[in-house]
CSV table of C-alpha atoms in Angstrom, one decimal:
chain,number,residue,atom,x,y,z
A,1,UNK,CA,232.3,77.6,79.7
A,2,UNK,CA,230.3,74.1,80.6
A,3,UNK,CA,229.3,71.6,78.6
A,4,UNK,CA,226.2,72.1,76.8
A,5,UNK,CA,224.4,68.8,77.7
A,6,UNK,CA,221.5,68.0,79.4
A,7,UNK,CA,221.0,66.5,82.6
A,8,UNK,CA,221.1,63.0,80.7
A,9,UNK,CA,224.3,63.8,79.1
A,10,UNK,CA,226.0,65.0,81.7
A,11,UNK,CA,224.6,61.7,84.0
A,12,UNK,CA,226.1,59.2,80.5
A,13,UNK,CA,229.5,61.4,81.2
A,14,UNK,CA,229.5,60.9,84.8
A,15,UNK,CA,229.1,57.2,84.8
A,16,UNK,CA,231.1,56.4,81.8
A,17,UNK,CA,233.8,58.2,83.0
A,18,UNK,CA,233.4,57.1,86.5
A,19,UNK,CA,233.9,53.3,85.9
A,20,UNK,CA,236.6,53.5,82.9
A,21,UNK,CA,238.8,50.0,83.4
A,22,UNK,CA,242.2,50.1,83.4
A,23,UNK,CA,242.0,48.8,79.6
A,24,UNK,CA,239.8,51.4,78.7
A,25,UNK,CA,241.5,54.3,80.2
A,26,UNK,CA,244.7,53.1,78.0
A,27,UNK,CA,241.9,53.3,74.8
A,28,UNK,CA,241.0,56.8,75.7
A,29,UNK,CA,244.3,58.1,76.1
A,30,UNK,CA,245.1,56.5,72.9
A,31,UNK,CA,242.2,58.1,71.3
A,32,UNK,CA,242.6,61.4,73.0
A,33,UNK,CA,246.2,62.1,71.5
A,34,UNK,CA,245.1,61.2,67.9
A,35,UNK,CA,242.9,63.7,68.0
A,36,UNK,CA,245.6,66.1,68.4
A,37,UNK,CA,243.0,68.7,70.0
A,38,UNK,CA,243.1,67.2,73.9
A,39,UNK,CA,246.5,66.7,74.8
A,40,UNK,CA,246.0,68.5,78.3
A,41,UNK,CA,243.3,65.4,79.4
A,42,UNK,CA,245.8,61.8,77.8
A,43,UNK,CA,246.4,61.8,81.8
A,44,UNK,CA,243.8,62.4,83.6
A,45,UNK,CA,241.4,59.7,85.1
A,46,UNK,CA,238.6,59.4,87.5
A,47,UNK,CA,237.1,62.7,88.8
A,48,UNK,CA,239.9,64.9,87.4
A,49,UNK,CA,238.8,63.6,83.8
A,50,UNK,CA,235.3,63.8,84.7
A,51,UNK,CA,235.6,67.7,85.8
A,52,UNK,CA,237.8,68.5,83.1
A,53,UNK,CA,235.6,67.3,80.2
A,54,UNK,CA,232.5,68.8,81.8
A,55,UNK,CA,234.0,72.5,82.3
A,56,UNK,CA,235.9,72.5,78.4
A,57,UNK,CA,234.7,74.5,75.6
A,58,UNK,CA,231.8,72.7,74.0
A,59,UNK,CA,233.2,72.0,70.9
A,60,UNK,CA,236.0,70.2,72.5
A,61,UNK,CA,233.9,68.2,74.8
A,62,UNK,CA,231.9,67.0,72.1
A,63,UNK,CA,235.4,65.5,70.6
A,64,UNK,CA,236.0,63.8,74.0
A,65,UNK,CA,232.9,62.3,74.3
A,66,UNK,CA,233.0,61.0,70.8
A,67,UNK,CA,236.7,59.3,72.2
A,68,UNK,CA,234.7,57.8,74.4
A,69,UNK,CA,232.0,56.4,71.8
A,70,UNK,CA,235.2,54.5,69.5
A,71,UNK,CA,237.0,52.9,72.2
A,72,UNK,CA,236.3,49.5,71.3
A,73,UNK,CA,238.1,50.2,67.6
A,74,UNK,CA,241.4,50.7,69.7
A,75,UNK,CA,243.4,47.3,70.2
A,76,UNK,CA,245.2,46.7,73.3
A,77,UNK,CA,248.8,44.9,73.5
A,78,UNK,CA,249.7,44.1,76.9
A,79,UNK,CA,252.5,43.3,78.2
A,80,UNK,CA,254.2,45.5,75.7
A,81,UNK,CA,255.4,48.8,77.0
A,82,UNK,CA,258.4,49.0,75.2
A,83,UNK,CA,259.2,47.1,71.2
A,84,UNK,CA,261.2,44.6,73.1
A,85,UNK,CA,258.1,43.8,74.7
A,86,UNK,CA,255.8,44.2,72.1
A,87,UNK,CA,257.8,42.1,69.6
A,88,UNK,CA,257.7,39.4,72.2
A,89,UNK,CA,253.8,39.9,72.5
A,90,UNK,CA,254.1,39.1,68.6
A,91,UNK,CA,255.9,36.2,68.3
A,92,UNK,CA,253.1,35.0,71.4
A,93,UNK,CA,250.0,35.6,70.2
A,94,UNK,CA,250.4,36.2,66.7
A,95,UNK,CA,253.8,34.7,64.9
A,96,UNK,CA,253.3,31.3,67.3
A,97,UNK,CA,257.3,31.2,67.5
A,98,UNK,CA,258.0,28.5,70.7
A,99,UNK,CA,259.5,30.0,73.8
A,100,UNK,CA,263.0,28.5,73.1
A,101,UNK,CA,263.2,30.4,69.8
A,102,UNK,CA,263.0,34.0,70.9
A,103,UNK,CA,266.1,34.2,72.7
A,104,UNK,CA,267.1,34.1,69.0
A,105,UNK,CA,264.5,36.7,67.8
A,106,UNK,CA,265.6,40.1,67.6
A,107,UNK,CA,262.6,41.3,69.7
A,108,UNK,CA,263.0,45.0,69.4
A,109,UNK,CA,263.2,45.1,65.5
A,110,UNK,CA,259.7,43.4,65.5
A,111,UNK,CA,258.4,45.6,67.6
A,112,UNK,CA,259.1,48.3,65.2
A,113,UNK,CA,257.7,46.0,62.3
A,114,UNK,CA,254.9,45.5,64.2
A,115,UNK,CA,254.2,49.3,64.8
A,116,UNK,CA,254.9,49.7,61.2
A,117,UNK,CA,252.5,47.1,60.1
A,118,UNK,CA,250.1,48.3,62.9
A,119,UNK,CA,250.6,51.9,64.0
A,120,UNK,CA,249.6,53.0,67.2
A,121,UNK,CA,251.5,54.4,70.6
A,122,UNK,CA,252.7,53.2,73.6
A,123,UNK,CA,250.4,54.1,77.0
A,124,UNK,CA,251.9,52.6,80.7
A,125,UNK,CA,252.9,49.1,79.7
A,126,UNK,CA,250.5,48.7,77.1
A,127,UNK,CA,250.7,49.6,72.9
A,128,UNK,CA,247.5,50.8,71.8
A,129,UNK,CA,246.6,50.0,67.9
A,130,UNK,CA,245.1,52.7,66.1
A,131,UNK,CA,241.7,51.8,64.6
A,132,UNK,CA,242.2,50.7,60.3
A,133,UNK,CA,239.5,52.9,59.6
A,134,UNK,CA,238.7,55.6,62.2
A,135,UNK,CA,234.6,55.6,62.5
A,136,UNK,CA,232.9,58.6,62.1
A,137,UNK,CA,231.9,61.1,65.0
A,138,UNK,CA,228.9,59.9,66.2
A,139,UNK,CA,227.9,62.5,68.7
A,140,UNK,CA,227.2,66.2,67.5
A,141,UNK,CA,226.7,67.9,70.8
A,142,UNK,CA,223.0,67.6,69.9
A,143,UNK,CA,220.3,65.2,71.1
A,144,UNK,CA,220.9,61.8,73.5
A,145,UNK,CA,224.3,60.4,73.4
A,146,UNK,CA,224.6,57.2,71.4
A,147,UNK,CA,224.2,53.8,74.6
A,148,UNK,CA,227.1,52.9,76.2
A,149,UNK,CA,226.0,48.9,75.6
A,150,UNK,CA,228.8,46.8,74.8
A,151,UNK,CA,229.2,45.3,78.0
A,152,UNK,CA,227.8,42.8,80.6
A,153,UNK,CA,229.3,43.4,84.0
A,154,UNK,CA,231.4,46.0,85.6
A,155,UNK,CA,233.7,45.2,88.5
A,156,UNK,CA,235.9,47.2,90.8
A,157,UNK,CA,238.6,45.6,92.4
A,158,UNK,CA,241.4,46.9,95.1
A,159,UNK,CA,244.5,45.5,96.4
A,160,UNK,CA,246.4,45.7,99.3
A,161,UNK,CA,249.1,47.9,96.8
A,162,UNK,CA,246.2,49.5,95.0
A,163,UNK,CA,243.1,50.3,98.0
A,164,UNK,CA,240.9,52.9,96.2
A,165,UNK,CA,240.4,49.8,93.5
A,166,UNK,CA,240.1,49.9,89.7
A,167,UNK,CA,237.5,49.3,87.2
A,168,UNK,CA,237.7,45.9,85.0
A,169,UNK,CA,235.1,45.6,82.0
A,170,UNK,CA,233.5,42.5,81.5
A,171,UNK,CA,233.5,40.1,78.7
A,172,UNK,CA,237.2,39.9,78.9
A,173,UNK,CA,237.8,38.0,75.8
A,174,UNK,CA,240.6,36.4,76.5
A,175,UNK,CA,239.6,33.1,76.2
A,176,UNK,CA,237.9,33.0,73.0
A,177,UNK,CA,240.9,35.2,71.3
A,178,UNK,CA,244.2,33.2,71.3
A,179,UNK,CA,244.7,33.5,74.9
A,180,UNK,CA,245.9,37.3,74.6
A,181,UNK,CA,245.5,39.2,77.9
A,182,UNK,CA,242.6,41.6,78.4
A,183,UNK,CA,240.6,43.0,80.7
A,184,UNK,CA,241.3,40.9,84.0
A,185,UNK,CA,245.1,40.7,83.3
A,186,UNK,CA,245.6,44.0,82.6
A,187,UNK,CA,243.2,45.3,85.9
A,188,UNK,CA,245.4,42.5,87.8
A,189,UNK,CA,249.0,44.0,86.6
A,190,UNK,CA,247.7,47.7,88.0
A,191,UNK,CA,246.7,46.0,91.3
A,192,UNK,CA,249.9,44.6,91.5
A,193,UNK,CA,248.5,41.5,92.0
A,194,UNK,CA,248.6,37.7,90.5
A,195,UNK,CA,245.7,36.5,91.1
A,196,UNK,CA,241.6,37.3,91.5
A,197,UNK,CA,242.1,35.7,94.8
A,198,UNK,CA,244.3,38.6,95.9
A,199,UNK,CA,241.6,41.2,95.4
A,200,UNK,CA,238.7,42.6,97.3
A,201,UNK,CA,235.4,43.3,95.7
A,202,UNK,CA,234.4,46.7,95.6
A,203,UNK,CA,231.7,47.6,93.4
A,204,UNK,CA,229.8,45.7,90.6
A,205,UNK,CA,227.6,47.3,87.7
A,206,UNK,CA,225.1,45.2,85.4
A,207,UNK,CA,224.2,46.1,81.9
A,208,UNK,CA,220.7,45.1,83.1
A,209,UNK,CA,219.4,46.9,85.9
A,210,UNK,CA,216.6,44.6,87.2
A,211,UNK,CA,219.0,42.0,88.0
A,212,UNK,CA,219.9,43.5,91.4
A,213,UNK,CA,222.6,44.3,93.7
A,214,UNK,CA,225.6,42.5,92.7
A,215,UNK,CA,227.3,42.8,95.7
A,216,UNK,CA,224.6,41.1,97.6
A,217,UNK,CA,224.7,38.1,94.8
A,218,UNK,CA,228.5,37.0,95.0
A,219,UNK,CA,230.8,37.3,97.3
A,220,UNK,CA,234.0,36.1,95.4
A,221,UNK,CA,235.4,38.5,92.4
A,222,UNK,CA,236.3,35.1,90.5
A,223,UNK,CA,232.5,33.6,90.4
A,224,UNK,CA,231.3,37.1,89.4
A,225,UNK,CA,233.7,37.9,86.7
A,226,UNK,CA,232.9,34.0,85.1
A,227,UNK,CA,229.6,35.0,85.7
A,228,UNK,CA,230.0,38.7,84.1
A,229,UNK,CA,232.1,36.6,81.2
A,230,UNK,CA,229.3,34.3,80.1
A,231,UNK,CA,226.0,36.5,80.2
A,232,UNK,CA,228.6,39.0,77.6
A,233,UNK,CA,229.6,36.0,75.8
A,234,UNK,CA,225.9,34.9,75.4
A,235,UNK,CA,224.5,38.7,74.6
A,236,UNK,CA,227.4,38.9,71.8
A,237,UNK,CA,226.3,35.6,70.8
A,238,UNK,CA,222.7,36.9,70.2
A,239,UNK,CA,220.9,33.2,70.4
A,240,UNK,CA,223.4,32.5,67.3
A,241,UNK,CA,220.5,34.3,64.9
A,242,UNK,CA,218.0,34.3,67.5
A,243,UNK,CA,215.2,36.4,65.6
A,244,UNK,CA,214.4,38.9,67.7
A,245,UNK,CA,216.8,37.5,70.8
A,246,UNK,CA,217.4,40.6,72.9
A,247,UNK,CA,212.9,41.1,72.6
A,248,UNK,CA,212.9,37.7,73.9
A,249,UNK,CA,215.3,38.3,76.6
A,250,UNK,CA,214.1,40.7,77.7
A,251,UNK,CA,210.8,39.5,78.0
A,252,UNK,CA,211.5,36.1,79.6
A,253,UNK,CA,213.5,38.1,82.3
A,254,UNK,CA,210.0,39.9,83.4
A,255,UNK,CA,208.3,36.4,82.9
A,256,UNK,CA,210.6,35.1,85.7
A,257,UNK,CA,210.4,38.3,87.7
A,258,UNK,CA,214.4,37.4,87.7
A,259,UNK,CA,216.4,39.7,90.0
A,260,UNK,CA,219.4,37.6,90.1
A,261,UNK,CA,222.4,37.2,87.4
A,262,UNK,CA,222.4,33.4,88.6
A,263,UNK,CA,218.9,33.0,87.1
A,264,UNK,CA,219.3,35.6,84.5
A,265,UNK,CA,222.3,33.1,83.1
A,266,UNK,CA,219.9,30.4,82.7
A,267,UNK,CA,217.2,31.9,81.3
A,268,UNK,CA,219.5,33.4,78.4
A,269,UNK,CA,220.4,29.7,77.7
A,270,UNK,CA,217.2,28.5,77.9
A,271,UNK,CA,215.0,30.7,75.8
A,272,UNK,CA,214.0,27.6,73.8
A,273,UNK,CA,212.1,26.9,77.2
A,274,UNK,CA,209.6,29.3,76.3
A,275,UNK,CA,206.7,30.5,73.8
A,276,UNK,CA,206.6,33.9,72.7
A,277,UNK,CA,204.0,35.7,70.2
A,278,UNK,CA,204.7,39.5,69.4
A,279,UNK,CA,201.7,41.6,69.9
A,280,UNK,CA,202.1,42.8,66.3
A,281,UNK,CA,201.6,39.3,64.8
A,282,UNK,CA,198.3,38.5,66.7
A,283,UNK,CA,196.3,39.3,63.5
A,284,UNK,CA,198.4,36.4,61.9
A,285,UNK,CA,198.4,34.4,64.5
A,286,UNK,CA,194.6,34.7,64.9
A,287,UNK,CA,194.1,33.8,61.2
A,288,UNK,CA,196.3,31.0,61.1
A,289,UNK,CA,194.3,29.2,63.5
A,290,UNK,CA,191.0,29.5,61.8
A,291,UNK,CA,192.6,28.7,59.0
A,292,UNK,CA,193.5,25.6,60.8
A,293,UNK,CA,190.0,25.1,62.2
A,294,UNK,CA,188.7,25.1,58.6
A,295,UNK,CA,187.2,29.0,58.3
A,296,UNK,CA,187.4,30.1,54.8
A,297,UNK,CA,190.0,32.8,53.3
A,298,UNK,CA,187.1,34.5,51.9
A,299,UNK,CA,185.1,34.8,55.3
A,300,UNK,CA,189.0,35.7,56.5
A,301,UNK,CA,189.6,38.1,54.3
A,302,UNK,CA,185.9,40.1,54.9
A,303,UNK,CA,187.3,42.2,57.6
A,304,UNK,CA,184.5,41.1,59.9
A,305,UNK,CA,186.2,38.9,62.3
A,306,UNK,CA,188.0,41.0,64.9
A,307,UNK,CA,191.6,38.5,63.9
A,308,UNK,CA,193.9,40.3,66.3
A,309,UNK,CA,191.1,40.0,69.5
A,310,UNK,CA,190.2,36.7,69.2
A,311,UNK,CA,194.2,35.6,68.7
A,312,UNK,CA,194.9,37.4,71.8
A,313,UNK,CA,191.6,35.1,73.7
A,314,UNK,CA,193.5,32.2,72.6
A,315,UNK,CA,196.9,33.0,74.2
A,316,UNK,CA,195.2,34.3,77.6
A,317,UNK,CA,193.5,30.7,77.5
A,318,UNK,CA,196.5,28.7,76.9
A,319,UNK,CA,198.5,30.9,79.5
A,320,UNK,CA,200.4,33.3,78.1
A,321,UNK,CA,200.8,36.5,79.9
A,322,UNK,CA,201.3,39.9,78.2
A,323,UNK,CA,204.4,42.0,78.8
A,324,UNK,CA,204.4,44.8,81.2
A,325,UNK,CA,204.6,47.1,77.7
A,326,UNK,CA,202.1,45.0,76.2
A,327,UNK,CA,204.7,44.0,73.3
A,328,UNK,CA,204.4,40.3,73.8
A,329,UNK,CA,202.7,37.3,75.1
A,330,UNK,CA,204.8,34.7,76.9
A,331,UNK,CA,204.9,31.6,78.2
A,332,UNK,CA,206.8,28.4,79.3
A,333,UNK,CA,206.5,25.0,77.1
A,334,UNK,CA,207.3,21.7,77.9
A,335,UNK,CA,210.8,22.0,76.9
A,336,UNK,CA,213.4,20.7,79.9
A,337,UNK,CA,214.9,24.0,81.4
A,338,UNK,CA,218.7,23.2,82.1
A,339,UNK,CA,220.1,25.0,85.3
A,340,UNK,CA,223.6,25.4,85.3
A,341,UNK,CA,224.0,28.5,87.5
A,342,UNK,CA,221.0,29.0,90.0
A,343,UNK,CA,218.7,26.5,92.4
A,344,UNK,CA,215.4,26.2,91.2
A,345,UNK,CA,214.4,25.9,94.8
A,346,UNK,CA,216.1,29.1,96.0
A,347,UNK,CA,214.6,30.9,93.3
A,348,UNK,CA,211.8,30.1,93.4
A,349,UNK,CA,211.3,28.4,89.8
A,350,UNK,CA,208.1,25.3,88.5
A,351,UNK,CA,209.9,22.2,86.7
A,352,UNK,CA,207.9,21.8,83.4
């Protein structure tokens, strides 16, 4: 029996699947065998995952697809394949003992404290923690699976040991979490490599589509992953209480007609740089400047000045443009725009 999904399901499943990292695939065999319902898929990956989910009973594929929707409650320990290992991954990251010291540690008995104090299981050379508090199902088998949308930039990578590549999920967080190894070091220990500059770049995805081919973009894994890193830092960081930040965005993006991550980057730094009015507030907006000019709240509050029309006049006049799905006006200020990434020249930019 096939999965009951539609066509968009099926598509989410197909992608997802299709560009699981190496990080993530650990995750989902993680939460696969704590189901204790899909033992036969814990290791499977790429198509022979993909085909297997689509063609099990539908019940069943609903709890895989559900896996697939909690992965980021599963922590990843790596290198710790073994409690030698993952004791030493402790006293690392977490009990701060200096090197020196741990040839006095009894490694292996805090790796079982650790899996005491954190349970989990060991997948490849990783130990994967169990979520504290597993989150509820949120798929039912009914309806449009929940957006895969915690990410920035996906990246495929092969190596001379590894040639059909693997999948690396960008932000790695690495550097703003204690220096414990994530995406890149983990995709770099199943390439068998040391170093970004030992890899070929295969394949790239971006979490927005608009901003082009990739490929085409950068030719060096290293400048795209820092690349991939800071537009997921800056997304997570949501304009640090940014009201209405992803709106804005969004909308500056189309403002630009951007089409490259390089100018994408700066633009998400820069949203300071520009003026933006929500179609829903023009009746506000409209009022408050005739309030300004000195119109009455009486006459105001008649209902027989057309607010909303004549705030709109006043942002066509001062140049704002309306959004393609007429949600906003936009436009630049006066503020100095800050490149760090792109040429203002090769992109085509006006200095304010």
């Amino acid at each position: 029996m096939s999965l009951p999904l539609m066509e968009q399901g099926q598509q989410w499943l197909m992608e997802r699947l299709g560009t699981l990292s190496v990080k993530e695939q650990h995750q989902l065999s993680a939460a696969i065998l704590r189901t204790g319902k899909l033992e036969e898929l814990a290791d499977k990956t790429g198509w022979e995952l993909q085909t297997a989910i689509l063609h099990m009973d539908p019940e069943v594929a609903v709890d895989a697809v559900n896996c697939l929707l909690s992965l980021d409650g599963y922590e990843v320990c790596f290198p710790a394949g073994s409690y030698a290992q993952l004791g030493r991954f402790y006293l690392q990251h977490e009990g701060h003992l200096p090197e020196r010291a741990m040839y006095y540690a009894d490694l292996e008995s805090l790796g079982r404290r650790y899996e005491d104090q954190h349970p989990g299981l060991f997948i490849g050379d990783c130990y994967v923690e169990y979520p504290e508090h597993p989150s509820a199902p949120r798929y039912t088998g009914q309806g449009i699976i929940p957006e895969d949308d915690e990410w920035s930039v996906k990246v495929k990578l092969s190596s001379p040991a590894v040639p059909e590549g693997v999948w690396l999920r960008l932000p790695d967080h690495s550097l703003v979490n204690d220096g414990k190894p994530d995406e890149v070091e983990i995709a770099l220990h199943e390439l068998r490599v040391n170093s970004l500059e030992d890899c070929v770049l295969m394949d790239a995805r971006c979490c927005i589509p608009q901003l082009g081919d990739l490929m085409e973009q950068f030719a060096d894994a290293q400048e795209l992953i820092n690349a991939g890193n800071d537009l997921g830092y800056a997304l997570e960081e949501q304009g640090q209480g940014m009201p209405h930040f992803t709106e804005r965005f969004a909308t500056a993006l189309e403002f630009e007609n951007c089409r490259d991550l390089r100018l994408a980057l700066d633009i998400i730094q820069n949203l300071h740089c520009y003026e933006w009015v929500l179609r829903d507030d023009l009746k506000d907006f409209g009022r408050r400047k005739l309030l300004e000019a000195g119109v009455s709240e009486n006459l105001l509050d008649s209902d027989c000045i057309n607010l909303e029309g004549y705030g709109a006049n006043l942002l066509e006049e001062a140049g704002y443009v309306l959004t393609s799905d007429e949600s906003a006006y936009i436009a630049r200020n006066n503020r100095e725009f800050l490149y760090e990434w792109s040429n203002p020249e090769e992109v085509g930019m006006t200095l304010q």
